[in-house]
Short mmCIF file of C-alpha atoms in Angstrom, two decimals:
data_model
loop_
_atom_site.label_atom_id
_atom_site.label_comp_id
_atom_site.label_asym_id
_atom_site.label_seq_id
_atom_site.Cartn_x
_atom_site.Cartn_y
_atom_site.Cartn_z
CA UNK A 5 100.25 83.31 22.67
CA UNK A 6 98.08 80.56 23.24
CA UNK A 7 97.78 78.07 20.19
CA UNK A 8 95.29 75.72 19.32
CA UNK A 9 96.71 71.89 19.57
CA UNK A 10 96.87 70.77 16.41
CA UNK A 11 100.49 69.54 14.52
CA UNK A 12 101.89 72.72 15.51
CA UNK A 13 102.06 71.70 19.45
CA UNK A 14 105.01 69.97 20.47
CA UNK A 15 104.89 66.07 18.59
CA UNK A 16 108.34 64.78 20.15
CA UNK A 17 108.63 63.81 23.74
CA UNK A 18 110.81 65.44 25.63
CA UNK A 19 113.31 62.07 26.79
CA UNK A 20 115.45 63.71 29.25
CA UNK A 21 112.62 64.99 31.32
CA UNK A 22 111.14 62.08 30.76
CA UNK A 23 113.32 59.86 31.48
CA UNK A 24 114.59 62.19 34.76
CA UNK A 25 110.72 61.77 36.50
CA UNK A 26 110.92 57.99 35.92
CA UNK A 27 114.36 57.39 37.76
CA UNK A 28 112.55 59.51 41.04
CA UNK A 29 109.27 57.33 40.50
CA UNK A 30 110.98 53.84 40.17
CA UNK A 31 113.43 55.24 43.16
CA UNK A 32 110.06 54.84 45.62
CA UNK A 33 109.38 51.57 44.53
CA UNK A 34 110.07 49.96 47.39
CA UNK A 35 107.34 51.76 48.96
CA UNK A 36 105.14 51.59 46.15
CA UNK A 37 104.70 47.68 46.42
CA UNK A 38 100.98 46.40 46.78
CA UNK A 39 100.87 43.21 48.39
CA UNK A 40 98.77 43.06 51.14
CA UNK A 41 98.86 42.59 54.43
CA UNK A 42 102.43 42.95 54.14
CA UNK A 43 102.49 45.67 51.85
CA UNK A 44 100.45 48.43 52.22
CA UNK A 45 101.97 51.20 48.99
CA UNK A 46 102.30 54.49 50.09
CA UNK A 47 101.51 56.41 46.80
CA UNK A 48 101.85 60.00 47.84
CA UNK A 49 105.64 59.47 47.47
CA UNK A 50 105.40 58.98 43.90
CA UNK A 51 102.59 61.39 43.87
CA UNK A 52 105.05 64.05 44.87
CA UNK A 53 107.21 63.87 41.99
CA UNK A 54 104.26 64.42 39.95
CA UNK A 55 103.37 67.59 41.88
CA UNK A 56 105.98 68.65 41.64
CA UNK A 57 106.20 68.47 37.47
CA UNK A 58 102.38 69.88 37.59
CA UNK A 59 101.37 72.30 40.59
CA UNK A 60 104.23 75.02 39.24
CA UNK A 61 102.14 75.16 35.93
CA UNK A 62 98.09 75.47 38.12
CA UNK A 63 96.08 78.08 38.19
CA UNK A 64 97.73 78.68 41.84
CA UNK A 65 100.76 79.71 39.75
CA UNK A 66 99.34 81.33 36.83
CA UNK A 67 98.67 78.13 34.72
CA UNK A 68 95.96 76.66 33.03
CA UNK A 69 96.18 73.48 34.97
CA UNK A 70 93.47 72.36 37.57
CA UNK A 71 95.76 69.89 39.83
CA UNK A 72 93.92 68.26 42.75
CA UNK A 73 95.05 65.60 45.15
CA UNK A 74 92.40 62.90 46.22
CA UNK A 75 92.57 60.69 49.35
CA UNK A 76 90.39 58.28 50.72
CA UNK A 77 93.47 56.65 53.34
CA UNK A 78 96.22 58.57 54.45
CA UNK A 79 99.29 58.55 52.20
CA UNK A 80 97.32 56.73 49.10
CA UNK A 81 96.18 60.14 47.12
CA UNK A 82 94.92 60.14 43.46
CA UNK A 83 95.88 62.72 41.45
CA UNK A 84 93.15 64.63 38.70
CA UNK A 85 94.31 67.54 36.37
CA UNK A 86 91.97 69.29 34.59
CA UNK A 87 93.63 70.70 31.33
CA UNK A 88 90.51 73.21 30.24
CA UNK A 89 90.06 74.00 26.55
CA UNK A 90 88.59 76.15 24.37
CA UNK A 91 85.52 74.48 23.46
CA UNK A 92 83.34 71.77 24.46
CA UNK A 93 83.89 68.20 24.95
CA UNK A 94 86.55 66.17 27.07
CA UNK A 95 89.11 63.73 26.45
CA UNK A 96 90.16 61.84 29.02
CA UNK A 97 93.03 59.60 30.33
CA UNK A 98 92.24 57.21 33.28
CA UNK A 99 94.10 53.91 34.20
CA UNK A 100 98.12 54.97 34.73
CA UNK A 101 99.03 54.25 38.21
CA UNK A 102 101.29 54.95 41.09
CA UNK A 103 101.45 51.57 42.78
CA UNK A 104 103.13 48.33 41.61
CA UNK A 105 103.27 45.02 42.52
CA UNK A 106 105.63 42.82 44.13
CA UNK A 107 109.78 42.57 43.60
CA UNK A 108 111.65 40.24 44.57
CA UNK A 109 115.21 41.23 44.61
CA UNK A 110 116.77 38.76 45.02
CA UNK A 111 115.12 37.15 41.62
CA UNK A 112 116.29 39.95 39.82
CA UNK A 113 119.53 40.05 38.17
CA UNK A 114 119.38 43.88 38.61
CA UNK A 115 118.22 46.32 41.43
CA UNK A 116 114.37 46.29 40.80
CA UNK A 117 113.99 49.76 43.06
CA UNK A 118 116.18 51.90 40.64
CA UNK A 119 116.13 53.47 37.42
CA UNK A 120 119.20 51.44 35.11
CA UNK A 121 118.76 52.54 31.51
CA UNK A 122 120.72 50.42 28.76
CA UNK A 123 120.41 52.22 25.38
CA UNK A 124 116.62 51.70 24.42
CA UNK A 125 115.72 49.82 27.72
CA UNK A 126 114.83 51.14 31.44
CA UNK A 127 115.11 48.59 34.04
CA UNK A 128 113.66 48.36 37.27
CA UNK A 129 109.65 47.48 38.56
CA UNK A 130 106.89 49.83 37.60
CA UNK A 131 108.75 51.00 34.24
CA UNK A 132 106.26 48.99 31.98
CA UNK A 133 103.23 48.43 34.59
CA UNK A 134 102.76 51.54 35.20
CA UNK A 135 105.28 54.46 35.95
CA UNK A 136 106.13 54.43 32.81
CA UNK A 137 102.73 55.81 31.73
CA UNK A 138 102.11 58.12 34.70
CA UNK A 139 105.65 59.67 33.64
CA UNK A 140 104.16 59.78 30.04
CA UNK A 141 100.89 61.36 30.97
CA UNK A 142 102.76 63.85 33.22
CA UNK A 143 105.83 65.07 30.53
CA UNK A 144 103.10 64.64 27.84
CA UNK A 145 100.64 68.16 30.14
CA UNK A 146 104.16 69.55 30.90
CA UNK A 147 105.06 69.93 27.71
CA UNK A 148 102.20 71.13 26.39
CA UNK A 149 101.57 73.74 29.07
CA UNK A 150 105.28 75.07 28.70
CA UNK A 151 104.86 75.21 25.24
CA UNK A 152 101.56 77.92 24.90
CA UNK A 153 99.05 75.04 23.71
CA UNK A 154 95.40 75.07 24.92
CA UNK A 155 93.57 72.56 23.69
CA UNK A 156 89.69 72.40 22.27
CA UNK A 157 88.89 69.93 24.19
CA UNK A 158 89.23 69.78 27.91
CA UNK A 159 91.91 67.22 28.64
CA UNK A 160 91.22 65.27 31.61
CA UNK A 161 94.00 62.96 33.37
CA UNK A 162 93.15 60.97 36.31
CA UNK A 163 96.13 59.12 38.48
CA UNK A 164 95.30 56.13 40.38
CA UNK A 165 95.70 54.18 43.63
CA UNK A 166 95.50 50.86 44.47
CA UNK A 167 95.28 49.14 40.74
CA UNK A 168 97.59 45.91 41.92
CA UNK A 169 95.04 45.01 44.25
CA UNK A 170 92.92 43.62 41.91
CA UNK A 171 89.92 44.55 43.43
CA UNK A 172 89.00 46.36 46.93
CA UNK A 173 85.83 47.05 49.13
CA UNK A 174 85.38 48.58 52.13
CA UNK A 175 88.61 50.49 53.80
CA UNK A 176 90.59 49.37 50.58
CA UNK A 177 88.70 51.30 48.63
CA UNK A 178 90.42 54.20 48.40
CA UNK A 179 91.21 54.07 44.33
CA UNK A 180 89.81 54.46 41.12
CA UNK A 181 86.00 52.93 42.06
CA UNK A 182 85.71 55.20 44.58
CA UNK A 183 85.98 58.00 42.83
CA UNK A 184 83.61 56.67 40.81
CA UNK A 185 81.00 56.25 43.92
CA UNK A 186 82.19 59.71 44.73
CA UNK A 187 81.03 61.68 41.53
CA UNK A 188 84.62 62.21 40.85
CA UNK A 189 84.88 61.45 37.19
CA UNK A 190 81.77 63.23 36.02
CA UNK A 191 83.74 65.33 33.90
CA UNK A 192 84.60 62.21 31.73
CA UNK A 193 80.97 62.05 30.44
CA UNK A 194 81.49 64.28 28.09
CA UNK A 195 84.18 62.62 25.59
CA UNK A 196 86.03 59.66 25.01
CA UNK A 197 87.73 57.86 27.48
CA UNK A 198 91.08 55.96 27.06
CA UNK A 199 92.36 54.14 30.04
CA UNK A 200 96.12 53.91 29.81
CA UNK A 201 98.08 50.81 31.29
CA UNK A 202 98.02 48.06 28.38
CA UNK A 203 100.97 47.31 26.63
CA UNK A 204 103.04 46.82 22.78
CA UNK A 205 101.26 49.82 21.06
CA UNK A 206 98.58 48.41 19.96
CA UNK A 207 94.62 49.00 21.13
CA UNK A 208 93.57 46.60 23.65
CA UNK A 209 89.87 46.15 22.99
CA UNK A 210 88.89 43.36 25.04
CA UNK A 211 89.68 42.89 28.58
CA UNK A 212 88.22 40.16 30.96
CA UNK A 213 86.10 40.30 33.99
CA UNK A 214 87.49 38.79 37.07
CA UNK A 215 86.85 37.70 40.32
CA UNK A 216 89.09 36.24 43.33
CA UNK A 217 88.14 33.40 45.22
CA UNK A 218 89.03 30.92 48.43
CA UNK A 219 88.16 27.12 48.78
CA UNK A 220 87.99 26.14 52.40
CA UNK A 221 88.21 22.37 52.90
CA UNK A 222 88.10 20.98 56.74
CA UNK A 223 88.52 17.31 57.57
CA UNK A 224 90.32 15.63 60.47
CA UNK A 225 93.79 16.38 62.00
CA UNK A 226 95.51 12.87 62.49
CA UNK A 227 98.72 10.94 61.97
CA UNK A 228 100.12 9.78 58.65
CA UNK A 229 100.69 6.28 59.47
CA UNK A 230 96.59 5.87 60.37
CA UNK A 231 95.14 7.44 57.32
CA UNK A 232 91.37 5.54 58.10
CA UNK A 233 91.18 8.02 61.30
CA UNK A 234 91.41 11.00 59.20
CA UNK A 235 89.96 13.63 56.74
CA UNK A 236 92.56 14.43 54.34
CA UNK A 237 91.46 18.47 53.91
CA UNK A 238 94.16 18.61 51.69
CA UNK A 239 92.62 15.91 49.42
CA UNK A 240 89.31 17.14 50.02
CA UNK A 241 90.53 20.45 48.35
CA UNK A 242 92.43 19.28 45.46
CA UNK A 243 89.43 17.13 44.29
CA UNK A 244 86.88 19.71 44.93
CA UNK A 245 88.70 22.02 43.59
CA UNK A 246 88.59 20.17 40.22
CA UNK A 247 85.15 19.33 40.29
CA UNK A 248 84.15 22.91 40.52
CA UNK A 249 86.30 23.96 37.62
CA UNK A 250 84.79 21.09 35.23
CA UNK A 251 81.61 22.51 36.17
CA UNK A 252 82.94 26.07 34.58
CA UNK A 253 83.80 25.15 31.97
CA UNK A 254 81.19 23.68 31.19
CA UNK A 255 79.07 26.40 31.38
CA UNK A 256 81.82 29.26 30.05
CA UNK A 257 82.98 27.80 26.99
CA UNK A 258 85.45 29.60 23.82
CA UNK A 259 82.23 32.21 22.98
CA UNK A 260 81.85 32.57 19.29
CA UNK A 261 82.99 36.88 19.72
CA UNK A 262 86.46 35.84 20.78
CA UNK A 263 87.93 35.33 17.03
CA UNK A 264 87.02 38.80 16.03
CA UNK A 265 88.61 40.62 19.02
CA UNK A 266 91.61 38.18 19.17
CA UNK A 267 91.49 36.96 22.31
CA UNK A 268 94.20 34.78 22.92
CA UNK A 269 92.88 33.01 25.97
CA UNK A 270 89.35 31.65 26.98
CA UNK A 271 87.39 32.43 30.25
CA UNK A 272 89.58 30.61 32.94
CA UNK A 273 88.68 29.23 36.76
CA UNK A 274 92.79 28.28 38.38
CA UNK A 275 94.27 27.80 41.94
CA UNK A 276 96.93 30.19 42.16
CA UNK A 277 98.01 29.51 46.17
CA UNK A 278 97.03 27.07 48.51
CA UNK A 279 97.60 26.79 52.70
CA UNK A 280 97.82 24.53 55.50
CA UNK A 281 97.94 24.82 58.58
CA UNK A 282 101.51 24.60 59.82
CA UNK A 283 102.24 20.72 60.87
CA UNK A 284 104.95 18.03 60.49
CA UNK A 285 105.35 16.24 57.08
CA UNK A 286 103.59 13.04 59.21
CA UNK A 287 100.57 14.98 59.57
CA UNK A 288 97.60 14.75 57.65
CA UNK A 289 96.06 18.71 57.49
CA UNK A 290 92.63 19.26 59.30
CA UNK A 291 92.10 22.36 57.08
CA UNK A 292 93.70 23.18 53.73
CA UNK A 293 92.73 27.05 51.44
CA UNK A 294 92.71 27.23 47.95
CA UNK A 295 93.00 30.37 46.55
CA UNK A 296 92.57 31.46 42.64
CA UNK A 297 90.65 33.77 40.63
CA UNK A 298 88.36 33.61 37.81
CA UNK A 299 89.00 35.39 34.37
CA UNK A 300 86.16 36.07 31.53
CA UNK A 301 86.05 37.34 28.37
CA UNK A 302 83.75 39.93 28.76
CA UNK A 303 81.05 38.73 26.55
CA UNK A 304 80.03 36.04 29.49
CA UNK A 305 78.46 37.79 32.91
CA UNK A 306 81.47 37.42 35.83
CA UNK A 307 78.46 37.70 38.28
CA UNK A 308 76.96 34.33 36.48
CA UNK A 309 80.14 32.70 37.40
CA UNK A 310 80.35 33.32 40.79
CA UNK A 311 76.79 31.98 40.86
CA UNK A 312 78.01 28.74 39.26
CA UNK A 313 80.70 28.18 41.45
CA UNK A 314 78.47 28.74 44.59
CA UNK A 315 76.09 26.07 43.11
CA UNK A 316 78.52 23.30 42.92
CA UNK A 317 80.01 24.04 46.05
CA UNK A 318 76.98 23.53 47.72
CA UNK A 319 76.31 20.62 45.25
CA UNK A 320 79.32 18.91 46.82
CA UNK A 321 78.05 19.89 50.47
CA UNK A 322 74.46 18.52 50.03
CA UNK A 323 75.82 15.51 48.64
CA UNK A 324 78.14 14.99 50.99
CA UNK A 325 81.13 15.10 48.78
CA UNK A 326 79.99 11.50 47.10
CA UNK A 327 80.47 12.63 43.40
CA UNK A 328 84.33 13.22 44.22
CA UNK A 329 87.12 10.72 43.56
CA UNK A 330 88.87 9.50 46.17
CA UNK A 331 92.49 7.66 46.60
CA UNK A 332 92.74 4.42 47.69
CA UNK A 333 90.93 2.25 50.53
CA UNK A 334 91.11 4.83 53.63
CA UNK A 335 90.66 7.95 51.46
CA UNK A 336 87.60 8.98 52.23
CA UNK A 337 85.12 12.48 52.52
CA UNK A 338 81.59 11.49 53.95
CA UNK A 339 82.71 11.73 57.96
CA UNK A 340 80.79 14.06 59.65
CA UNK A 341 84.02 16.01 60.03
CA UNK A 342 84.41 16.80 56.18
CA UNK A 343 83.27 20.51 55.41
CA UNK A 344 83.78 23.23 52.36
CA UNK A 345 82.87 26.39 51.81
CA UNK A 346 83.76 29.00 49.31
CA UNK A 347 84.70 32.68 50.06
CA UNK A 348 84.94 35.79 47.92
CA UNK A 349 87.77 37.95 48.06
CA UNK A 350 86.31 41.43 46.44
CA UNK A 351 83.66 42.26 44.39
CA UNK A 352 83.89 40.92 40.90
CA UNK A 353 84.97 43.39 38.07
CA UNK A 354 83.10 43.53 34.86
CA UNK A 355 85.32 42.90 31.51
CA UNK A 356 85.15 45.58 28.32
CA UNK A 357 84.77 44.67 24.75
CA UNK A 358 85.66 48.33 23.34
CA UNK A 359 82.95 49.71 20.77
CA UNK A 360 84.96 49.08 17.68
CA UNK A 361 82.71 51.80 15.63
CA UNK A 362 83.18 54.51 18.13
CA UNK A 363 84.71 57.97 17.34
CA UNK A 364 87.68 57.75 20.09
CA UNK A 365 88.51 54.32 18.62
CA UNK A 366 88.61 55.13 15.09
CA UNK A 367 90.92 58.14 16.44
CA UNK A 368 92.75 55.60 18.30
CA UNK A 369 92.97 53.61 15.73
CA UNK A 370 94.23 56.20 12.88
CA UNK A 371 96.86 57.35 15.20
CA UNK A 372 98.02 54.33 15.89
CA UNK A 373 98.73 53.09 12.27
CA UNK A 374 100.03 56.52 11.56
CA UNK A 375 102.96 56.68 14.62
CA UNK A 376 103.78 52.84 14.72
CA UNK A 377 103.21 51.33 10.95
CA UNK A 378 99.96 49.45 11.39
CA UNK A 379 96.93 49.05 14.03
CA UNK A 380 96.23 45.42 14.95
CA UNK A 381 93.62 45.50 18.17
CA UNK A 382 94.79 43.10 20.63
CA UNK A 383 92.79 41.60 23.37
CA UNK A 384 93.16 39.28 26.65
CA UNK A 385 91.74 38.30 29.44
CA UNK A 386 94.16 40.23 31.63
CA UNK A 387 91.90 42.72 33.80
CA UNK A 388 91.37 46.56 34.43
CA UNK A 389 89.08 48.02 37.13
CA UNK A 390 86.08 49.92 36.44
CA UNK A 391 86.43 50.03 32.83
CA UNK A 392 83.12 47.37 32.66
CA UNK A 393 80.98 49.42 34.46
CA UNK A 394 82.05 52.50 33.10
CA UNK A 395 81.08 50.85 29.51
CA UNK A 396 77.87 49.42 30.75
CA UNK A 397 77.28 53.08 31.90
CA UNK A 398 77.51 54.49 28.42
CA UNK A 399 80.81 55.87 27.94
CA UNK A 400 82.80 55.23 24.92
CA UNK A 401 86.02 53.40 26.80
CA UNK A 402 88.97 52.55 24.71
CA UNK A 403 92.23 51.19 25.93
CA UNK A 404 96.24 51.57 25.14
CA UNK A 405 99.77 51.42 26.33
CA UNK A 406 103.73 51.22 25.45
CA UNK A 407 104.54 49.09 27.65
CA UNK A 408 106.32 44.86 27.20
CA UNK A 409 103.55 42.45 27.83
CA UNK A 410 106.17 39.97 28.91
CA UNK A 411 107.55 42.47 31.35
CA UNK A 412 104.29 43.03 33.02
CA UNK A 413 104.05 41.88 36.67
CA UNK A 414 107.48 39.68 35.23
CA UNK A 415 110.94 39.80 37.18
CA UNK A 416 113.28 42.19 35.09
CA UNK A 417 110.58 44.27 34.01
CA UNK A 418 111.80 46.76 31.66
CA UNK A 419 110.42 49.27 29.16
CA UNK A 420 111.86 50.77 25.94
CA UNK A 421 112.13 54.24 25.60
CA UNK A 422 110.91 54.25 21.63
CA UNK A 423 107.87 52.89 22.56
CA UNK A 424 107.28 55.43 24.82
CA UNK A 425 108.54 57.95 22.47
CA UNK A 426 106.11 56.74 19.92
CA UNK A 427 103.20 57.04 22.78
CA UNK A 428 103.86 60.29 23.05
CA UNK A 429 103.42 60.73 19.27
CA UNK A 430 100.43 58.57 19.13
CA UNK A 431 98.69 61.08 21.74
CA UNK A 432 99.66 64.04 20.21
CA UNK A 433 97.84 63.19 16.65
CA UNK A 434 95.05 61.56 18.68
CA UNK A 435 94.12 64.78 20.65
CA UNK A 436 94.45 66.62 17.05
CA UNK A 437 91.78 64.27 15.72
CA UNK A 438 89.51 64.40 18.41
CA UNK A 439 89.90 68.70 18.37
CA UNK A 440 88.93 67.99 14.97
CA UNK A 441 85.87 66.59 15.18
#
């Protein structure tokens, strides 16, 4: 007999499963790596294991489950299950993914491509960031199915791609923005949406807008011991670099809005990387990259700050590089040979300040402080894709995870099971609210 989800459904999660489909998804973690060139994740083999939780309990089968697999590149498919209720309106869950970023073993002091649980804590990469939560999502529809629930509200999970990249156009696109382009997540109009991959229980309700960028500084190649006769690109760089980021900050200062959703950090412009060509250490570079990224607080424009990086870079160009410091008597930037340019690495992504009078946060919110103790909305200018635009398109977009913030993208990364366990809890009373309404 089917039974309305309320208190009734099952409110515990079920650990061993659990915990049984997050030792096969961390076990393809090696493949699951995004770091491209060199690392192209294939996500269907973590997709598998989730199919293989989910497609016994579709409609195919008998079940109330709608289960589809989405590709846009071989090997790299979303997943969306449609959970249909008995009533109108939609809740959905958007954000977990099946990729993860980078491990280097041999930083680790244990084996970052399995499963190693120690009492409350799993070890290994992806446990916190994110296949922790795509385990949660999928135990969290198992259960439910096995036990006879059917929800009032449609419950609508969607299973990304490609998150780690940070941003993607063209043949990279192939995760959670194109389904977007694609009409894909229609159904999520009609309800609340909460995107899960945050971390330590608590709402995130401010996440910052971002964009990635490259400095390109050319000078002359020439020999260390006759500095006069060259362009030091790597100089050129360095001091160009600076002089753009004064000019950010400048214009993105703390905004007065950041107090009241706790952000702990301010809008940011930071190298990350930078590359020469390769050379002898008596070589002065005829070409050096910078590479950083830019992080907002989302109540400044990201597209603004792209435009006020482009201006000083072409500030520095016009005036041929005068209103830069240089290093002693043969450092020097106005030869002819002395060039920069600035290149963008993806499209810039939007940040989200969450509507803190909206229905699904004040569920959010409620189930939070009843499950974990208290509900104290965090924020940062860490960033998730889409989430911007979907706000700016009118849909009431709320964030939250169990993860360890200091595990994320961290060596060791680990998770605690009790958190998760407490996740589970926290969705179970936050669906009952939402039915409720």
């Amino acid at each position: 007999v089917l039974q309305e989800l309320g208190l009734s459904a099952p409110s515990r999660l079920d650990s061993d499963s659990f915990v049984a489909l997050l030792e096969k998804l961390i076990g393809e973690t090696k493949f699951l790596q995004n770091k491209p060139p060199e690392l192209i994740p294939e996500e269907d083999r973590a997709g598998q294991h989730v199919l293989d939780r989910l497609l016994p309990l579709s409609e195919e089968h008998g079940g109330p489950l709608k289960v589809r697999q989405v590709h846009y590149a071989p090997k790299r498919g979303n997943i969306i299950v449609e959970y249909p209720g008995s009533g109108e309106g939609v809740v959905s869950f958007v954000g977990s993914h099946l990729d993860v970023v980078y491990a280097n073993a041999s930083e680790w002091e244990r084996d970052p491509f399995k499963l190693i649980r120690e009492g409350d804590k799993l070890w290994g990469r992806g446990t916190t960031d994110c296949l922790g939560h795509v385990a949660l999502m999928t135990t969290m529809l198992e259960q439910f199915v096995k036990a006879g629930v059917r929800p009032k509200k449609t419950i609508f999970v969607v299973l990304i791609v490609n998150e780690e990249a940070g941003g993607s156009d063209g043949a990279d696109d192939v995760g959670v923005d194109r389904l977007m382009k694609e009409g894909e997540l229609e159904t999520m109009k009609g309800g609340p949406v909460y995107w899960v991959d945050c971390a330590d229980k608590q709402p995130n309700v401010g996440s910052g807008g971002m964009a990635q960028w490259r400095l390109v500084a050319t000078g002359r190649l020439g020999h260390s011991g006759f500095p006069a006769k060259s362009t030091n690109a790597l100089e050129l760089a360095m001091a160009a670099c600076q002089f753009v980021q004064r000019r950010f900050y400048e214009a993105f200062p703390p905004h007065p809005q950041q107090p009241r959703y706790g952000f702990g950090s301010s809008s940011s412009m930071k190298p990350t990387r930078t590359r020469v060509p390769d050379g002898s250490l008596n070589q002065i570079p005829g070409r050096c990259e910078v590479e950083g990224d830019i992080r907002m607080v989302p109540f400044y424009d990201v597209h603004k700050a792209v435009e006020v990086v482009d201006a000083a870079v072409a500030e520095l160009v016009a005036e041929r590089f005068k209103q830069l410091p240089t290093l002693g008597p043969d450092s020097h930037f106005g030869a002819d040979d002395a060039g920069l340019k600035v290149e963008w690495l993806c499209e810039p992504v939007r940040g989200l300040a969450c509507d803190l009078d909206s229905p699904g946060f004040k569920a959010l919110a409620k189930a939070t402080e009843a499950v974990v103790g208290e509900c104290k909305p965090i924020a940062d200018t860490g960033t998730l894709p889409l989430v911007g635009d979907l706000k700016e398109a009118g849909y009431d977009i709320q964030t939250i995870g169990w993860g360890v913030e200091d595990a994320y993208h961290a060596d060791n990364e680990f998770a605690l099971l009790s958190w998760y366990e407490e996740g589970f809890q926290v969705l179970h009373m936050l669906l009952h609210e939402l039915d409720a309404l």
